[in-house]
PDB file of C-alpha atoms in Angstrom:
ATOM      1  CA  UNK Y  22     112.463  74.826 125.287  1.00  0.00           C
ATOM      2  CA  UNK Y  23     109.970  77.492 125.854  1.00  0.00           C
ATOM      3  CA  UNK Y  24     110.364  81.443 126.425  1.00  0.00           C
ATOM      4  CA  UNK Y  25     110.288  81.941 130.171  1.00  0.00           C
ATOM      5  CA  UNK Y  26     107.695  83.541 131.554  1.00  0.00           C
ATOM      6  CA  UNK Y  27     109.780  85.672 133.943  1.00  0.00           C
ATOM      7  CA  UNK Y  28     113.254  85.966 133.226  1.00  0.00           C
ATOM      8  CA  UNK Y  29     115.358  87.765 136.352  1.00  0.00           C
ATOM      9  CA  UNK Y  30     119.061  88.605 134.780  1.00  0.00           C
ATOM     10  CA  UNK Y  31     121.780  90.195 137.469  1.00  0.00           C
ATOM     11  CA  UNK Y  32     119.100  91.661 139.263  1.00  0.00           C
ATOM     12  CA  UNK Y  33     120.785  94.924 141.541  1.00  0.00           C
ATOM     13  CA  UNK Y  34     118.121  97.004 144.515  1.00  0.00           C
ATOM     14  CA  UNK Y  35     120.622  99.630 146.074  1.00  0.00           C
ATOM     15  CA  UNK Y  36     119.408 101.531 149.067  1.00  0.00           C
ATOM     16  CA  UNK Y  37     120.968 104.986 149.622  1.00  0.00           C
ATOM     17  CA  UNK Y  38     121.684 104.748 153.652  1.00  0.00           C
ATOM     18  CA  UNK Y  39     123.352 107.529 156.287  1.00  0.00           C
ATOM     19  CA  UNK Y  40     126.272 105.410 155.969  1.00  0.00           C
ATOM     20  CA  UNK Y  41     126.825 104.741 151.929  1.00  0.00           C
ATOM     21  CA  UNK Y  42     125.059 102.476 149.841  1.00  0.00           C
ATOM     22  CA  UNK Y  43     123.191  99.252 150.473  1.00  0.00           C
ATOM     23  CA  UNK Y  44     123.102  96.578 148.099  1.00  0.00           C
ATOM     24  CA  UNK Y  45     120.011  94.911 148.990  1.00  0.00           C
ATOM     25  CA  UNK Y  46     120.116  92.227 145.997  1.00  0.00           C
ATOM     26  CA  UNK Y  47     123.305  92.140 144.341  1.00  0.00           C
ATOM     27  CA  UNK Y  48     123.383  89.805 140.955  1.00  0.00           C
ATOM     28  CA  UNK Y  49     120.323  87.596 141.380  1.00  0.00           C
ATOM     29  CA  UNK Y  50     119.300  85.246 137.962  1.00  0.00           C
ATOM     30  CA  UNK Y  51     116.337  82.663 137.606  1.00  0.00           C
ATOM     31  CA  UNK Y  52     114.286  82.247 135.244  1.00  0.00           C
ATOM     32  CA  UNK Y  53     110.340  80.655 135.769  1.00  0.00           C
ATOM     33  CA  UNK Y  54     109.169  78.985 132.538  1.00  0.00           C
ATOM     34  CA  UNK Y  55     105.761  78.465 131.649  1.00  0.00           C
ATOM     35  CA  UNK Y  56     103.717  75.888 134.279  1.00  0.00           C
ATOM     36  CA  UNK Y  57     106.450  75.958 136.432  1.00  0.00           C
ATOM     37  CA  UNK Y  58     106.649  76.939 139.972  1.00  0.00           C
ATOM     38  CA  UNK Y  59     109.640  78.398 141.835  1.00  0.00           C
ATOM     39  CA  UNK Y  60     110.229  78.522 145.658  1.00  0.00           C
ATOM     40  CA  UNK Y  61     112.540  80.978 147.072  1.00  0.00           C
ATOM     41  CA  UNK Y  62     113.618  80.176 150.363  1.00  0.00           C
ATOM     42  CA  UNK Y  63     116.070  82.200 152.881  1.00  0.00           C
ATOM     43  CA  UNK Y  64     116.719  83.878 156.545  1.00  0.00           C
ATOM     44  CA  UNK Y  65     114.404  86.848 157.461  1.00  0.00           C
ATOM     45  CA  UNK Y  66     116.405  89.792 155.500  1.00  0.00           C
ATOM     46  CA  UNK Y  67     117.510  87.254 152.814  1.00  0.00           C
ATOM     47  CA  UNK Y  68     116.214  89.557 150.566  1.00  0.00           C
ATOM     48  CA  UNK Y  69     112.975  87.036 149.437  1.00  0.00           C
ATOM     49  CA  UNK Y  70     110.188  89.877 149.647  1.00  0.00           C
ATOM     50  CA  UNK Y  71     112.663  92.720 147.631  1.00  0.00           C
ATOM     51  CA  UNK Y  72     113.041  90.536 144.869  1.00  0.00           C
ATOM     52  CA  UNK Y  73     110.003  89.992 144.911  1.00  0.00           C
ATOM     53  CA  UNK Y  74     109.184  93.862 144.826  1.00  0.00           C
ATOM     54  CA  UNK Y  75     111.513  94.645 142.630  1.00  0.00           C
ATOM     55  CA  UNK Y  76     109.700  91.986 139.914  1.00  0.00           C
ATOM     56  CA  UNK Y  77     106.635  93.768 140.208  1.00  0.00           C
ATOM     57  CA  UNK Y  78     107.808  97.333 139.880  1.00  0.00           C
ATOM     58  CA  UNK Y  79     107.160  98.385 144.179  1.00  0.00           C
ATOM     59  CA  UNK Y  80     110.716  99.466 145.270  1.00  0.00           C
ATOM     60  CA  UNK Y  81     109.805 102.474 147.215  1.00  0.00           C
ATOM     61  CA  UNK Y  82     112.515 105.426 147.027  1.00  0.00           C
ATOM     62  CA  UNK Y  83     114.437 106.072 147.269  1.00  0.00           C
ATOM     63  CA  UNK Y  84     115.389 102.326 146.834  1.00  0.00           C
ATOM     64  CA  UNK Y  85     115.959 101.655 143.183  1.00  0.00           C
ATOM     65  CA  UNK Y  86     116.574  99.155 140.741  1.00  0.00           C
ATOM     66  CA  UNK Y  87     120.229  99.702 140.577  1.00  0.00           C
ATOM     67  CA  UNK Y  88     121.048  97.009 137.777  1.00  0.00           C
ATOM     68  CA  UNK Y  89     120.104  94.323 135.662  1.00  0.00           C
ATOM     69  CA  UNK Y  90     117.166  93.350 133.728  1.00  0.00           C
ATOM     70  CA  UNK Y  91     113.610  92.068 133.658  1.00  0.00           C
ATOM     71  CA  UNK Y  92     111.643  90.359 131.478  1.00  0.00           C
ATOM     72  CA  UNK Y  93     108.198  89.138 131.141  1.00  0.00           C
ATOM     73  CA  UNK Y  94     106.989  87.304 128.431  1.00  0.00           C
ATOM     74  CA  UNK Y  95     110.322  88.527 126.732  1.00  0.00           C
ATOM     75  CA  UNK Y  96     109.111  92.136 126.967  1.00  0.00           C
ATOM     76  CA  UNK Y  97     111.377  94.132 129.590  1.00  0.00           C
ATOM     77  CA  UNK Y  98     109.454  95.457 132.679  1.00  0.00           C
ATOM     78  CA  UNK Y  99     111.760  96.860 134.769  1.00  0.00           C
ATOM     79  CA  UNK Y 100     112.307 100.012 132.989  1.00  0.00           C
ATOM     80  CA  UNK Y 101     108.355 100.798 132.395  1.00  0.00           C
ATOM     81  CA  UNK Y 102     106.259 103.967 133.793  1.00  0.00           C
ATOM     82  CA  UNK Y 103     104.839 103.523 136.635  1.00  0.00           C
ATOM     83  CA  UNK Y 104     101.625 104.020 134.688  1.00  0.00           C
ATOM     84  CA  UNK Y 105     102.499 100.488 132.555  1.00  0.00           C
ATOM     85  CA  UNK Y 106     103.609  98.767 135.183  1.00  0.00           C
ATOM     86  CA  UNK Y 107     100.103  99.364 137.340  1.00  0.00           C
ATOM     87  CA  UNK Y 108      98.918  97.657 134.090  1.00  0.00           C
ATOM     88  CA  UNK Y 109     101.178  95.233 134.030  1.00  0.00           C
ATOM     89  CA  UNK Y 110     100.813  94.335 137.549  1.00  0.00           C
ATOM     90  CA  UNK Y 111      96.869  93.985 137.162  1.00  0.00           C
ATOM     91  CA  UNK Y 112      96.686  92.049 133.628  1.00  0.00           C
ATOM     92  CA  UNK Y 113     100.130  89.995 133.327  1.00  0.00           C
ATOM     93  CA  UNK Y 114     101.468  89.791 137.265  1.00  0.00           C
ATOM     94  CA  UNK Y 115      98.863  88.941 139.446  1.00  0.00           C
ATOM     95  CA  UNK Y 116     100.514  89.618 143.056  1.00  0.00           C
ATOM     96  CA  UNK Y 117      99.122  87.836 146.405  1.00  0.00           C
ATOM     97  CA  UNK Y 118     100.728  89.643 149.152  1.00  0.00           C
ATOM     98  CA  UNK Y 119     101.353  88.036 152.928  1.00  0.00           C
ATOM     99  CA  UNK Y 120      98.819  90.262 154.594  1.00  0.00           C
ATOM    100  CA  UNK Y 121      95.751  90.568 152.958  1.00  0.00           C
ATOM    101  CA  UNK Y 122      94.646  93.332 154.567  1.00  0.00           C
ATOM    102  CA  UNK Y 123      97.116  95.012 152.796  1.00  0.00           C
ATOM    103  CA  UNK Y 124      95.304  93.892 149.093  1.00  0.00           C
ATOM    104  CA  UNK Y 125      91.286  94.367 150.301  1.00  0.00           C
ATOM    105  CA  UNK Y 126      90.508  97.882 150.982  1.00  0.00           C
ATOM    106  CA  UNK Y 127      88.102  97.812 154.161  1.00  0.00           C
ATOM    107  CA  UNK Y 128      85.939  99.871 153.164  1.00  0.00           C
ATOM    108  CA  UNK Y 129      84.441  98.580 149.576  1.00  0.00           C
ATOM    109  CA  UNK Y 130      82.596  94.667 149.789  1.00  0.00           C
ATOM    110  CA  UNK Y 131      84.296  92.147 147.756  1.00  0.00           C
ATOM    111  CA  UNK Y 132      82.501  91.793 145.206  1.00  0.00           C
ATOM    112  CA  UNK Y 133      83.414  95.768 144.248  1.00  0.00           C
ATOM    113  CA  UNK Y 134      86.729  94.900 144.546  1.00  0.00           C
ATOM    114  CA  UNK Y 135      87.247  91.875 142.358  1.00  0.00           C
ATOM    115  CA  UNK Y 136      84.396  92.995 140.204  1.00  0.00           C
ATOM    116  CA  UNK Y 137      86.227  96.462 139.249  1.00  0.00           C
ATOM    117  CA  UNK Y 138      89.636  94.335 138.392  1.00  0.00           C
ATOM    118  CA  UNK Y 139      88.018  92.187 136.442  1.00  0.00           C
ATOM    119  CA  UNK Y 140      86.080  94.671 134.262  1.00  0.00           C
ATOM    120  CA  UNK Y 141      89.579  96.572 134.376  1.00  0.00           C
ATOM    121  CA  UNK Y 142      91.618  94.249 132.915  1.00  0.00           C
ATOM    122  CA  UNK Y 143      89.282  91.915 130.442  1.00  0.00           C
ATOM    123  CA  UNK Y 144      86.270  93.213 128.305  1.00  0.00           C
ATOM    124  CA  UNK Y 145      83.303  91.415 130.079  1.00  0.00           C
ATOM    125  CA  UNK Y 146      80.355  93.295 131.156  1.00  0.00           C
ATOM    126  CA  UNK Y 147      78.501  93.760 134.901  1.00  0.00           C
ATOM    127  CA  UNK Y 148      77.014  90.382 134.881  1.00  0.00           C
ATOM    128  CA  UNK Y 149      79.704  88.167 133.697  1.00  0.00           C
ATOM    129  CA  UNK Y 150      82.050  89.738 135.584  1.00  0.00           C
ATOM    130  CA  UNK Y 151      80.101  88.933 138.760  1.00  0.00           C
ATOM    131  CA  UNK Y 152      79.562  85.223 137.540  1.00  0.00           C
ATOM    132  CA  UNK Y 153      83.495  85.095 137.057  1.00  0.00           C
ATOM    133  CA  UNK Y 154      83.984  86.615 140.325  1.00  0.00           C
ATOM    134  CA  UNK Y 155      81.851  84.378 142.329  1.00  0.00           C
ATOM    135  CA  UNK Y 156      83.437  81.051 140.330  1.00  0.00           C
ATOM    136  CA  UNK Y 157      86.969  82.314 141.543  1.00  0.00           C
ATOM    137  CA  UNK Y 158      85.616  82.548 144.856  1.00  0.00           C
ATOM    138  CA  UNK Y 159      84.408  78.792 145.016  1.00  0.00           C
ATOM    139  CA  UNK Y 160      87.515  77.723 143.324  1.00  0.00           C
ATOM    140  CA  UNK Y 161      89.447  79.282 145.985  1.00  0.00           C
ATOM    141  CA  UNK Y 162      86.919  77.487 148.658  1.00  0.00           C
ATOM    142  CA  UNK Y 163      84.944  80.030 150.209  1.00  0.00           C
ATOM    143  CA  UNK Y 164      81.631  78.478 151.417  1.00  0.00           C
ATOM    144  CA  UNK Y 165      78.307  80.006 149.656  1.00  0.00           C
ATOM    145  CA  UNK Y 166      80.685  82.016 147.151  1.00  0.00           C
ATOM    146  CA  UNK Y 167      77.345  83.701 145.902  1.00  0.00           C
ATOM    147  CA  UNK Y 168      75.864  84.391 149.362  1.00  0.00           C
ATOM    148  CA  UNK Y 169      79.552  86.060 150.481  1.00  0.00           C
ATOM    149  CA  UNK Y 170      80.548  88.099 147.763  1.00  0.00           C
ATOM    150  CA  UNK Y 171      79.208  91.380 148.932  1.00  0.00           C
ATOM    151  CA  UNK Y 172      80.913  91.082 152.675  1.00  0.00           C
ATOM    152  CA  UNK Y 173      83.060  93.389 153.591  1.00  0.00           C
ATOM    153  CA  UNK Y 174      86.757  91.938 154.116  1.00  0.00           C
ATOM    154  CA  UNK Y 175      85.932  92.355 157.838  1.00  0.00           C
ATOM    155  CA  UNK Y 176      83.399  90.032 157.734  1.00  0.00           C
ATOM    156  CA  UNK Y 177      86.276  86.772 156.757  1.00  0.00           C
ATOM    157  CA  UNK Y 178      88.234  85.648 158.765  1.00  0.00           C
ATOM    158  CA  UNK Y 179      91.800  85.915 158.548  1.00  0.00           C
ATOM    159  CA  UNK Y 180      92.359  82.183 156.215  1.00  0.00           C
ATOM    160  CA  UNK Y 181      89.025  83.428 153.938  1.00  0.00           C
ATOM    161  CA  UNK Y 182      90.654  87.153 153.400  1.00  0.00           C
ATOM    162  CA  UNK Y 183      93.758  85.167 152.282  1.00  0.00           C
ATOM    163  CA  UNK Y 184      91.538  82.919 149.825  1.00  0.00           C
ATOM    164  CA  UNK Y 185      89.754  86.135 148.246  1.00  0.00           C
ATOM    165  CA  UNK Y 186      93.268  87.492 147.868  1.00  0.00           C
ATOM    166  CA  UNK Y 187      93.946  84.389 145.623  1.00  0.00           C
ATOM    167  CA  UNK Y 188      90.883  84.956 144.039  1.00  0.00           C
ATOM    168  CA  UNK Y 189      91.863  88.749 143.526  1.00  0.00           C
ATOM    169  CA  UNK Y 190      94.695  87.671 141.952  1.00  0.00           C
ATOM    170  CA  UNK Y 191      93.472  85.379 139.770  1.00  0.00           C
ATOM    171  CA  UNK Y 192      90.667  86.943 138.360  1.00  0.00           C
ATOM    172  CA  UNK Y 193      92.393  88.873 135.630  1.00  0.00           C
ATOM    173  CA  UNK Y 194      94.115  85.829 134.316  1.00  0.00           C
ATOM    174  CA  UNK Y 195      97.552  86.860 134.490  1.00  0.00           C
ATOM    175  CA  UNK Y 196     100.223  84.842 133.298  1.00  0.00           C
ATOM    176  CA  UNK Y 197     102.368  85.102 136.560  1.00  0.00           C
ATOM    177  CA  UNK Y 198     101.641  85.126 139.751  1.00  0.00           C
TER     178      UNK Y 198
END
């Protein structure tokens, strides 16, 4: 059986609260091997979306990551810099959040955007990073992909700003998302 990609092992996020301490996740375990897709499913408060940012290093404080460990690619992340894990979220962890407003900054076009985390992350010059950058686009079905690609996020609508997320996502080939 393969290494899992993501391996989640008694997972603990404790709030400190007015009132004492709240245990936001207490013992969570999965494991996502390679390929594979998980679905986590639950209430509103069921603690989906903290997992979730606990995985990719974005507990804010004081909220912490009270206990457990975990691992990506067999290398642990949760104990990394916040410098590391900004690189690990970009190159290995490619994260597609609900709103996508809260991904695109308004006020650069698209093309900067996924252009800039491209060249970040993989060592591909101006050009071919715009070629990848438009292919992600059409793969994630936005219409004229070259034509669009220096809109600002204002200019999609809601469904398309979700799709360039995707695409955002993608483009730096992580090997979770």
């Amino acid at each position: 059986m393969a290494e899992p990609v993501l391996s989640v092992r008694n997972l603990i996020v404790e709030f400190p609260t007015r009132r004492g301490l709240l245990t936001a996740i207490d013992d969570i375990s999965f494991d996502i091997a390679p390929g594979e897709v998980l679905g986590v499913v639950g209430e509103s408060g069921a603690g989906k979306s903290m997992t979730s940012a606990a995985v990719i290093g974005l507990i804010e404080p004081p909220g912490r990551v009270a206990g457990g460990q975990i691992r990506l690619n067999g290398s642990r992340i949760d104990n990394l810099s916040e410098v590391e894990m900004r690189r690990t979220r970009g190159k290995k962890i490619g994260v597609i959040f609900q709103d996508p407003l809260t991904s695109l900054n308004p006020l650069y076009r698209v093309s900067e955007q996924i252009i800039e985390t491209i060249r970040t992350h993989l060592p591909v010059g101006e050009a071919e990073a715009r070629k990848r950058a438009i292919a992600l686009l059409e793969e994630v079905g936005i219409p004229a992909a070259a034509r669009r690609i220096d809109d600002y996020p204002h200019q999609f609508s809601g469904g398309m700003r979700q799709r360039v997320v995707i695409a955002l996502a993608l483009c730096a080939e992580p090997d979770l998302v």
